Coordinates of C-alpha atoms in Angstrom, one line a residue:
M282 CA 55.6 -53.9 -67.5
L283 CA 53.9 -50.6 -66.9
A284 CA 51.9 -50.4 -63.7
A285 CA 48.2 -50.1 -64.6
G286 CA 48.0 -46.7 -62.8
L287 CA 50.6 -45.1 -65.1
A288 CA 48.4 -45.5 -68.1
A289 CA 45.4 -43.8 -66.5
L290 CA 45.2 -40.1 -66.6
T291 CA 43.8 -38.3 -63.5
A292 CA 40.5 -36.6 -64.1
C293 CA 39.9 -33.1 -62.9
G294 CA 36.6 -31.7 -61.6
S295 CA 33.7 -33.0 -59.5
G296 CA 33.2 -36.5 -58.4
G297 CA 30.0 -38.6 -58.6
G298 CA 27.3 -37.2 -56.4
A299 CA 24.5 -39.3 -55.0
S300 CA 20.8 -38.5 -54.5
G301 CA 19.6 -38.3 -51.0
G302 CA 23.1 -38.2 -49.7
G303 CA 22.9 -41.9 -48.9
T304 CA 21.1 -41.2 -45.6
G305 CA 18.9 -43.6 -43.8
T306 CA 18.8 -47.4 -43.9
P307 CA 18.6 -48.7 -47.5
R308 CA 15.5 -50.7 -48.4
T309 CA 15.2 -53.5 -50.8
G310 CA 12.5 -53.6 -53.5
G311 CA 10.3 -51.2 -55.4
T312 CA 10.2 -49.8 -58.9
L313 CA 12.1 -46.6 -60.0
T314 CA 10.4 -44.8 -62.8
F315 CA 12.8 -42.6 -64.7
A316 CA 11.6 -40.2 -67.5
V317 CA 14.0 -39.3 -70.4
G318 CA 13.4 -37.2 -73.5
S319 CA 14.4 -39.5 -76.3
D320 CA 15.2 -43.0 -77.5
A321 CA 18.1 -43.8 -79.8
G322 CA 16.1 -46.8 -81.2
C323 CA 18.6 -49.3 -80.0
A324 CA 19.0 -51.4 -76.8
D325 CA 22.6 -52.4 -77.3
P326 CA 25.1 -50.6 -75.1
Q327 CA 27.9 -51.2 -77.6
Q328 CA 26.0 -49.2 -80.2
V329 CA 24.4 -46.2 -78.4
A330 CA 25.9 -42.8 -77.8
S331 CA 22.9 -40.8 -76.5
N332 CA 22.8 -40.2 -72.7
D333 CA 19.0 -40.9 -72.6
S334 CA 19.6 -44.4 -73.9
I335 CA 22.8 -45.0 -72.1
Y336 CA 21.1 -44.5 -68.8
S337 CA 19.1 -47.6 -69.3
V338 CA 21.3 -50.0 -71.3
R339 CA 24.4 -49.3 -69.1
Q340 CA 22.7 -51.3 -66.4
L341 CA 22.6 -54.4 -68.5
V342 CA 26.4 -54.9 -68.9
D343 CA 29.5 -55.0 -66.7
S344 CA 32.8 -53.7 -67.9
L345 CA 36.3 -55.1 -67.4
T346 CA 37.2 -52.0 -65.3
D347 CA 35.5 -49.0 -63.8
Q348 CA 36.7 -45.4 -63.4
D349 CA 36.5 -43.5 -60.2
P350 CA 34.6 -40.2 -60.9
S351 CA 36.5 -38.3 -58.3
T352 CA 40.1 -39.2 -59.3
G353 CA 39.9 -40.8 -62.7
K354 CA 41.7 -43.9 -61.4
I355 CA 40.9 -47.2 -63.2
V356 CA 39.8 -49.8 -60.8
P357 CA 38.7 -53.5 -60.9
W358 CA 35.3 -54.7 -62.1
L359 CA 35.1 -57.9 -64.1
A360 CA 38.8 -57.9 -64.3
Q361 CA 40.5 -58.5 -61.0
S362 CA 43.9 -57.3 -62.2
W363 CA 45.8 -56.4 -65.4
T364 CA 49.3 -55.6 -66.7
I365 CA 50.3 -53.4 -69.6
G366 CA 53.2 -54.1 -71.9
D367 CA 56.1 -51.7 -71.8
D368 CA 55.2 -50.2 -75.1
A369 CA 51.4 -50.2 -74.4
R370 CA 50.7 -52.6 -77.3
T371 CA 49.5 -55.5 -75.1
F372 CA 47.1 -55.6 -72.2
T373 CA 46.8 -58.8 -70.1
F374 CA 43.6 -59.1 -68.0
H375 CA 42.7 -61.6 -65.3
L376 CA 39.0 -62.1 -64.9
R377 CA 37.2 -62.7 -61.6
P378 CA 35.8 -66.2 -61.4
G379 CA 32.1 -67.1 -61.0
V380 CA 30.6 -64.4 -63.3
T381 CA 27.7 -65.5 -65.4
F382 CA 25.5 -63.8 -68.0
S383 CA 21.7 -63.7 -67.5
D384 CA 21.3 -66.7 -69.9
G385 CA 23.4 -68.8 -67.5
T386 CA 26.5 -68.9 -69.6
P387 CA 29.9 -68.2 -67.9
L388 CA 32.1 -65.2 -68.5
T389 CA 35.4 -66.5 -70.0
S390 CA 38.3 -65.1 -71.9
K391 CA 36.8 -66.6 -75.1
V392 CA 33.7 -64.5 -74.6
V393 CA 35.7 -61.3 -74.2
K394 CA 37.6 -62.2 -77.4
A395 CA 34.3 -62.7 -79.2
N396 CA 33.1 -59.3 -78.1
F397 CA 36.3 -57.5 -79.2
D398 CA 36.5 -59.4 -82.5
A399 CA 32.9 -58.4 -83.4
V400 CA 33.2 -54.6 -82.7
P401 CA 34.5 -53.7 -86.2
K402 CA 31.3 -55.3 -87.6
L403 CA 28.9 -53.1 -85.7
G404 CA 28.6 -50.5 -88.4
P405 CA 27.7 -46.7 -88.1
L406 CA 26.2 -47.0 -84.6
G407 CA 29.4 -48.6 -83.2
L408 CA 31.8 -45.9 -84.1
L409 CA 32.8 -45.2 -80.4
A410 CA 33.6 -48.8 -79.7
E411 CA 35.4 -49.2 -83.0
G412 CA 37.5 -46.1 -82.2
Y413 CA 38.5 -47.5 -78.8
L414 CA 39.8 -50.7 -80.5
S415 CA 41.5 -49.0 -83.5
G416 CA 44.7 -50.9 -84.4
Y417 CA 43.3 -54.0 -82.7
Q418 CA 45.2 -57.1 -83.8
G419 CA 43.4 -59.7 -81.7
T420 CA 42.9 -61.3 -78.3
D421 CA 44.9 -64.3 -77.2
V422 CA 43.1 -66.7 -74.8
V423 CA 45.7 -67.8 -72.3
D424 CA 43.2 -69.7 -70.1
D425 CA 39.6 -69.5 -69.2
L426 CA 40.2 -66.4 -67.0
T427 CA 43.3 -64.8 -68.6
F428 CA 43.6 -63.1 -72.0
K429 CA 45.9 -60.7 -73.8
V430 CA 44.7 -58.0 -76.1
R431 CA 47.2 -56.9 -78.8
F432 CA 47.4 -53.7 -80.9
K433 CA 49.4 -52.8 -83.9
Q434 CA 50.7 -49.7 -82.3
P435 CA 50.9 -48.4 -78.7
N436 CA 47.4 -47.7 -77.4
A437 CA 47.6 -45.8 -74.1
Q438 CA 43.9 -45.0 -74.1
F439 CA 42.6 -48.6 -74.2
L440 CA 42.6 -49.2 -70.4
Q441 CA 40.2 -46.3 -69.8
A442 CA 38.1 -47.6 -72.8
T443 CA 37.5 -50.8 -71.0
A444 CA 35.6 -48.9 -68.3
T445 CA 33.1 -47.5 -70.8
H446 CA 29.6 -48.8 -71.7
S447 CA 30.8 -49.0 -75.3
L448 CA 33.0 -52.0 -74.4
G449 CA 30.6 -53.5 -71.9
I450 CA 30.8 -57.3 -72.2
E451 CA 27.9 -59.2 -73.7
A452 CA 27.1 -62.9 -73.8
E453 CA 28.3 -64.8 -76.8
A454 CA 24.8 -65.4 -78.0
S455 CA 24.3 -61.6 -78.3
V456 CA 27.6 -61.1 -80.1
R457 CA 26.5 -63.6 -82.7
R458 CA 23.4 -61.6 -83.6
T459 CA 23.5 -58.9 -86.2
P460 CA 23.8 -55.3 -85.0
Q461 CA 20.2 -54.7 -86.1
Q462 CA 18.9 -57.6 -84.1
R463 CA 20.9 -56.4 -81.0
C464 CA 19.4 -53.0 -81.4
A465 CA 15.8 -54.2 -81.8
Q466 CA 15.8 -57.2 -79.4
G467 CA 18.3 -56.0 -76.8
I468 CA 21.2 -58.0 -75.5
V469 CA 22.2 -60.5 -72.8
G470 CA 24.7 -59.1 -70.3
S471 CA 26.1 -60.0 -66.9
G472 CA 25.0 -56.6 -65.4
P473 CA 22.9 -56.0 -62.3
F474 CA 19.7 -55.6 -64.4
T475 CA 18.2 -57.5 -67.3
L476 CA 16.1 -56.2 -70.1
Q477 CA 12.5 -57.2 -69.5
K478 CA 10.8 -55.2 -72.2
Y479 CA 11.7 -52.7 -74.9
V480 CA 9.1 -50.7 -76.7
P481 CA 10.9 -48.2 -79.0
S482 CA 10.1 -44.5 -78.4
Q483 CA 7.9 -45.5 -75.4
S484 CA 9.7 -47.4 -72.6
I485 CA 12.5 -49.6 -71.5
T486 CA 11.8 -51.9 -68.5
L487 CA 14.6 -53.5 -66.5
A488 CA 14.4 -56.2 -63.8
A489 CA 17.0 -56.8 -61.1
R490 CA 19.3 -59.8 -61.8
K491 CA 18.9 -62.2 -58.9
G492 CA 22.1 -63.7 -57.7
Y493 CA 24.2 -60.9 -59.1
A494 CA 27.5 -60.9 -57.1
W495 CA 30.3 -59.2 -59.1
G496 CA 29.7 -55.5 -59.0
S497 CA 32.3 -52.8 -59.5
S498 CA 34.8 -52.2 -56.7
L499 CA 33.4 -48.7 -56.5
W500 CA 29.9 -49.8 -55.4
K501 CA 28.9 -49.9 -51.8
K502 CA 26.4 -52.7 -51.8
P503 CA 27.5 -56.3 -52.5
G504 CA 25.3 -58.7 -54.4
T505 CA 21.9 -58.0 -56.0
A506 CA 20.7 -54.4 -56.6
Y507 CA 18.2 -52.9 -54.1
L508 CA 15.5 -52.1 -56.7
D509 CA 13.3 -54.8 -58.2
R510 CA 12.6 -52.9 -61.4
V511 CA 13.4 -49.8 -63.3
V512 CA 11.1 -48.3 -65.9
F513 CA 12.5 -45.7 -68.3
K514 CA 9.6 -43.7 -69.9
I515 CA 10.3 -41.8 -73.1
L516 CA 8.6 -38.4 -72.6
P517 CA 9.9 -35.9 -75.2
E518 CA 8.3 -32.8 -73.7
S519 CA 10.3 -31.2 -70.9
G520 CA 7.1 -29.8 -69.3
V521 CA 5.6 -33.3 -69.2
R522 CA 8.7 -34.8 -67.5
T523 CA 8.7 -32.0 -64.9
G524 CA 5.0 -32.3 -64.3
G525 CA 5.3 -36.0 -63.9
L526 CA 8.1 -35.6 -61.3
T527 CA 6.4 -32.9 -59.2
S528 CA 3.1 -34.9 -59.2
G529 CA 4.8 -38.1 -58.2
Q530 CA 4.1 -40.0 -61.4
V531 CA 7.8 -40.5 -62.0
D532 CA 10.7 -40.7 -59.6
A533 CA 13.4 -39.1 -61.6
I534 CA 13.9 -37.2 -64.9
G535 CA 16.8 -36.4 -67.2
S536 CA 17.7 -33.3 -69.2
V537 CA 16.5 -30.7 -66.7
G538 CA 16.6 -27.2 -68.3
R539 CA 17.1 -23.8 -66.6
A540 CA 13.4 -23.0 -67.1
D541 CA 12.4 -26.1 -65.0
E542 CA 14.7 -25.6 -62.1
A543 CA 12.6 -23.2 -60.0
A544 CA 9.4 -25.3 -60.2
L545 CA 11.4 -28.5 -59.3
K546 CA 13.2 -26.9 -56.3
A547 CA 9.9 -25.4 -55.1
S548 CA 8.3 -28.9 -55.0
G549 CA 11.3 -30.3 -53.0
V550 CA 12.9 -32.2 -55.8
Q551 CA 16.7 -32.9 -55.6
L552 CA 18.7 -31.5 -58.5
L553 CA 21.8 -33.5 -59.2
A554 CA 24.4 -32.1 -61.6
R555 CA 27.8 -33.0 -63.0
A556 CA 29.7 -31.6 -66.0
N557 CA 30.2 -34.2 -68.7
P558 CA 33.8 -34.9 -69.7
G559 CA 34.6 -35.1 -73.4
V560 CA 33.9 -33.0 -76.4
V561 CA 31.6 -30.0 -75.5
F562 CA 28.3 -29.1 -77.1
G563 CA 29.1 -27.3 -80.3
L564 CA 28.4 -26.7 -83.9
T565 CA 30.6 -29.0 -85.8
P566 CA 30.8 -28.4 -89.6
N567 CA 31.1 -30.7 -92.5
N568 CA 34.5 -29.4 -93.4
T569 CA 34.1 -30.3 -97.1
R570 CA 30.8 -28.5 -97.7
S571 CA 30.6 -24.9 -99.0
P572 CA 30.8 -22.4 -97.4
L573 CA 32.1 -24.2 -94.4
N574 CA 35.1 -25.6 -96.2
D575 CA 36.3 -22.0 -96.0
E576 CA 38.3 -21.6 -92.8
K577 CA 37.5 -17.9 -92.5
V578 CA 33.8 -18.6 -92.5
R579 CA 34.2 -21.2 -89.7
Q580 CA 36.4 -18.8 -87.7
A581 CA 33.9 -16.0 -88.1
I582 CA 31.0 -18.1 -86.9
A583 CA 33.1 -19.1 -83.8
L584 CA 33.8 -15.4 -83.2
G585 CA 30.0 -14.6 -83.5
V586 CA 29.0 -17.0 -80.7
D587 CA 28.4 -15.5 -77.3
R588 CA 29.1 -18.6 -75.2
Q589 CA 28.5 -16.9 -71.8
Q590 CA 25.0 -15.8 -72.9
V591 CA 24.1 -19.3 -74.1
A592 CA 25.3 -20.9 -70.9
Q593 CA 23.5 -18.4 -68.6
T594 CA 20.3 -18.1 -70.6
V595 CA 19.4 -21.6 -71.6
F596 CA 21.4 -24.2 -69.6
P597 CA 21.1 -25.2 -65.9
A598 CA 22.7 -23.0 -63.3
G599 CA 26.5 -23.6 -63.0
T600 CA 26.9 -24.6 -66.6
H601 CA 30.3 -23.5 -68.0
P602 CA 30.7 -21.8 -71.4
A603 CA 33.2 -23.7 -73.6
T604 CA 36.8 -22.7 -73.1
S605 CA 38.2 -25.5 -75.3
V606 CA 36.9 -28.4 -77.5
L607 CA 37.1 -30.5 -74.3
A608 CA 35.1 -29.9 -71.1
H609 CA 37.1 -28.9 -68.0
T610 CA 36.3 -32.2 -66.4
T611 CA 38.2 -34.1 -69.1
P612 CA 41.7 -35.4 -68.3
G613 CA 44.2 -33.3 -70.4
Y614 CA 41.9 -30.3 -70.8
V615 CA 43.6 -27.0 -71.5
N616 CA 42.0 -23.5 -71.4
V617 CA 42.1 -21.9 -74.8
G618 CA 39.2 -19.5 -74.0
A619 CA 41.0 -16.5 -75.3
A620 CA 40.7 -17.9 -78.8
L621 CA 37.0 -18.4 -78.2
A622 CA 36.2 -14.8 -77.2
H623 CA 32.9 -13.3 -78.5
D624 CA 34.0 -10.7 -81.0
P625 CA 31.3 -9.9 -83.6
A626 CA 33.3 -6.9 -85.0
R627 CA 36.2 -9.1 -85.8
A628 CA 33.9 -11.7 -87.3
K629 CA 32.4 -9.1 -89.6
A630 CA 35.8 -7.9 -90.7
L631 CA 37.0 -11.4 -91.3
L632 CA 34.0 -12.2 -93.6
Q633 CA 34.4 -8.8 -95.4
S634 CA 38.1 -9.7 -96.1
D635 CA 36.9 -13.0 -97.4
G636 CA 34.7 -11.3 -100.0
W637 CA 31.3 -11.5 -98.3
T638 CA 29.1 -8.4 -98.7
P639 CA 25.8 -7.4 -97.1
G640 CA 22.6 -8.3 -98.9
G641 CA 19.3 -6.4 -98.8
D642 CA 18.0 -8.6 -96.0
G643 CA 21.1 -8.3 -93.9
V644 CA 22.4 -11.7 -94.8
L645 CA 25.9 -11.7 -96.3
Q646 CA 26.4 -12.9 -99.9
K647 CA 29.2 -13.8 -102.2
G648 CA 29.1 -14.8 -105.9
G649 CA 25.3 -14.6 -105.8
K650 CA 24.9 -17.0 -102.9
K651 CA 23.8 -16.2 -99.4
L652 CA 25.8 -17.1 -96.3
S653 CA 23.1 -19.5 -95.2
I654 CA 23.8 -22.7 -93.4
T655 CA 21.7 -25.3 -91.6
A656 CA 22.4 -26.7 -88.2
T657 CA 20.9 -30.2 -87.7
W658 CA 20.1 -31.4 -84.2
A659 CA 18.3 -34.1 -82.3
P660 CA 15.9 -33.6 -79.4
V661 CA 18.0 -35.5 -76.9
A662 CA 18.1 -32.6 -74.4
A663 CA 15.5 -30.0 -73.5
T664 CA 18.2 -27.3 -74.0
N665 CA 19.1 -28.1 -77.6
K666 CA 16.3 -26.1 -79.3
P667 CA 16.4 -22.9 -77.2
A668 CA 20.3 -23.0 -77.4
L669 CA 20.1 -23.2 -81.2
E670 CA 17.5 -20.5 -81.4
L671 CA 19.8 -18.2 -79.4
L672 CA 22.7 -19.0 -81.6
Q673 CA 20.6 -18.2 -84.6
Q674 CA 20.0 -14.7 -83.2
Q675 CA 23.6 -14.2 -82.4
L676 CA 24.9 -15.2 -85.8
K677 CA 22.3 -13.1 -87.5
T678 CA 24.1 -10.0 -86.1
I679 CA 27.2 -10.9 -88.1
G680 CA 25.3 -11.6 -91.3
V681 CA 25.0 -15.4 -91.1
Q682 CA 21.7 -17.0 -91.7
L683 CA 21.4 -20.2 -89.5
A684 CA 18.5 -22.5 -90.4
L685 CA 17.5 -25.2 -87.9
K686 CA 16.6 -28.8 -88.8
E687 CA 15.4 -31.3 -86.3
Q688 CA 16.4 -34.9 -86.9
P689 CA 15.2 -38.0 -84.9
V690 CA 18.0 -39.3 -82.8
A691 CA 17.7 -42.8 -84.2
Q692 CA 18.6 -41.4 -87.7
L693 CA 21.5 -39.1 -86.5
A694 CA 24.3 -41.7 -86.9
Q695 CA 23.3 -42.5 -90.4
L696 CA 23.1 -38.9 -91.4
Q697 CA 26.5 -38.3 -89.9
T698 CA 28.0 -41.2 -91.9
S699 CA 26.4 -39.9 -95.1
G700 CA 27.9 -36.5 -94.8
N701 CA 24.6 -34.9 -95.8
F702 CA 24.7 -32.0 -93.3
D703 CA 26.2 -28.5 -92.9
L704 CA 26.5 -28.3 -89.1
L705 CA 25.7 -30.8 -86.4
F706 CA 24.9 -29.6 -82.9
G707 CA 25.9 -32.1 -80.2
N708 CA 28.6 -33.4 -77.9
I709 CA 30.4 -36.7 -77.2
T710 CA 31.1 -37.8 -73.6
R711 CA 34.2 -39.7 -72.5
A712 CA 36.5 -39.3 -69.6
D713 CA 39.6 -39.6 -71.7
P714 CA 41.1 -37.1 -74.2
D715 CA 41.3 -39.8 -76.9
I716 CA 37.7 -38.7 -77.6
L717 CA 39.4 -36.1 -79.8
R718 CA 40.9 -38.9 -82.0
S719 CA 37.5 -40.6 -82.3
S720 CA 35.9 -37.4 -83.4
F721 CA 38.5 -35.6 -85.5
S722 CA 41.0 -38.2 -86.9
T723 CA 40.9 -38.6 -90.7
K724 CA 42.2 -42.1 -90.2
L725 CA 39.0 -43.3 -88.4
A726 CA 35.4 -42.6 -89.4
N727 CA 36.1 -38.9 -89.9
P728 CA 32.4 -38.0 -89.5
Y729 CA 33.1 -34.3 -90.0
K730 CA 35.2 -34.7 -93.1
L731 CA 38.3 -33.0 -91.9
P732 CA 41.2 -32.7 -94.3
A733 CA 44.4 -34.7 -93.6
T734 CA 46.7 -32.4 -91.7
G735 CA 49.3 -32.4 -88.9
L736 CA 46.5 -32.9 -86.5
D737 CA 46.4 -36.6 -87.3
A738 CA 50.0 -37.0 -86.0
L739 CA 49.1 -35.3 -82.7
L740 CA 46.0 -37.5 -82.3
D741 CA 47.8 -40.7 -83.1
G742 CA 50.7 -39.7 -81.0
Q743 CA 48.7 -39.1 -77.8
A744 CA 46.9 -42.4 -78.2
A745 CA 50.3 -44.2 -78.5
E746 CA 52.2 -42.3 -75.8
P747 CA 52.5 -44.2 -72.5
D748 CA 54.3 -41.3 -70.8
Q749 CA 51.6 -39.2 -69.2
A750 CA 53.3 -35.8 -69.4
K751 CA 54.2 -36.3 -73.0
R752 CA 50.7 -37.5 -73.8
L753 CA 49.2 -34.4 -72.1
D754 CA 51.4 -32.1 -74.2
L755 CA 50.2 -33.7 -77.4
V756 CA 46.6 -33.4 -76.2
A757 CA 47.1 -29.7 -75.5
Q758 CA 48.5 -29.1 -79.0
A759 CA 45.6 -31.0 -80.6
Q760 CA 43.0 -28.8 -78.7
R761 CA 44.7 -25.6 -79.9
Q762 CA 44.8 -26.8 -83.5
I763 CA 41.1 -27.8 -83.5
V764 CA 40.0 -24.5 -82.1
Q765 CA 42.5 -22.4 -84.3
H766 CA 41.2 -24.0 -87.5
A767 CA 37.6 -24.1 -86.2
Y768 CA 37.2 -27.7 -87.1
T769 CA 34.4 -27.5 -84.5
I770 CA 32.8 -24.5 -82.9
P771 CA 32.7 -25.1 -79.2
V772 CA 29.7 -23.5 -77.4
V773 CA 29.0 -24.8 -74.0
E774 CA 29.9 -27.7 -71.7
L775 CA 27.2 -30.2 -71.1
Q776 CA 26.2 -30.3 -67.5
T777 CA 24.0 -33.3 -66.8
E778 CA 21.3 -32.3 -64.5
L779 CA 18.8 -34.7 -63.1
G780 CA 15.6 -34.1 -61.1
V781 CA 15.2 -36.8 -58.4
A782 CA 12.4 -37.3 -55.9
K783 CA 13.4 -37.0 -52.2
K784 CA 12.5 -40.7 -51.6
V785 CA 15.2 -41.8 -54.1
H786 CA 18.6 -42.5 -52.6
G787 CA 22.0 -43.5 -53.9
L788 CA 21.5 -42.6 -57.5
L789 CA 25.1 -42.1 -58.6
F790 CA 27.0 -40.4 -61.4
D791 CA 29.8 -42.4 -62.9
A792 CA 33.0 -40.9 -64.4
S793 CA 31.2 -40.1 -67.6
S794 CA 28.3 -38.3 -65.8
R795 CA 26.0 -41.2 -66.7
I796 CA 24.1 -43.0 -63.9
Q797 CA 24.6 -46.2 -62.0
L798 CA 21.6 -47.8 -60.4
H799 CA 23.0 -50.8 -58.5
D800 CA 23.2 -48.8 -55.2
T801 CA 20.0 -46.9 -55.7
W802 CA 17.0 -47.5 -53.4
I803 CA 13.6 -46.0 -52.6
G804 CA 12.5 -45.2 -49.1

């Protein structure tokens, strides 16, 4: 058997900071009001991918394992221990006894099996969870607290996947609901909070789970959470969120932009920041759609982007310009920044060699068609619109006309599945390099319509490779190929920055730079 630690890559970068530095004597009770900018229209953690929604629904479910944000090590949570087969095709877990869901039903091996068996039926919103279970053959129930998960091929990434919100364990009653019912009505979990009320596009209210006693081994407080309630308010305007925090109407806000930092600091607000691991913010093309099916056009756009200017002008202080398709906090990241250098002269020459000539309005044209493309984005972060407006200006200088189209976040997954887009602006967070396979493999959902190439072999190979050094080499090769062929155009690493009132303590980042509220208290 492989020791569990051998299958877990070590994360690089910062650990999980906490608001208030954890000082003072923790107090029980109170309500934390947290303002976010958007709502994905879904209250099921297995189906959401937007940080603003993950912040709330993550509190509803526990995971089999947890991941240390400082080291990347996988540690116990619902599972007390586990063993991995020599070929990484089987994973045997031993559950901790006494865990119950908020409807009173017990956590058993049968319930975990029901969760995993249902993932392929989630549809377009469940693409992350489905990717984590690709090649899934089934789960064998050994006894009430022991089960074995089987895969068709080696699946080295699966252990880390069990630490994600996407594979958070839900009660069997929730699993039996349709994906649409789970989104609209919410789910029943075993987590430290329960869903009290969900009003789409307005608010999500959570209540502490009384009697909770099976938290992650990373948490400091045993038992029930300190807070009585948490209210997430959906406030799309950045200025409204900032004003609410400085005036004391809310206790914390997400998606802090550079323009808001000075006002928040002046009012004594704590600014907590951590770079998100995973695929960086970028412009990812529909690789089958003209003119983006032309590699030279994609490469020219990549050369026309000034990443340093975007990072320093729009995003919070300390934000890194992209130096790969993966953020530097992702296990397996390699720096390919030289291939992402800003070079507008080379971009123009590349387009000229491809037959594009200047039009009267400065926009290049070819065969009577302008080099005009549309970037679609969702207002999930205050930085999205100003970043795209700056990219629009930068690309104009090389003769590319970039139109901007805002799309509600609740419709983004459906749009991505349909393929009715030129470029999508966004990122995907995960503290494991297998996020590349989820995003760019033609054997999975293939949301960006990549052609089948040798990249698939690299992505499949790293997912199946139990030897860490060999896996990292495959991951490095995959990053270089993705950047070389401009299958995505990396722009900037997402740095999650939160504004938190001084009275809030113990608000923690997890390994994916999302928040954990079990140890949070107000005083």
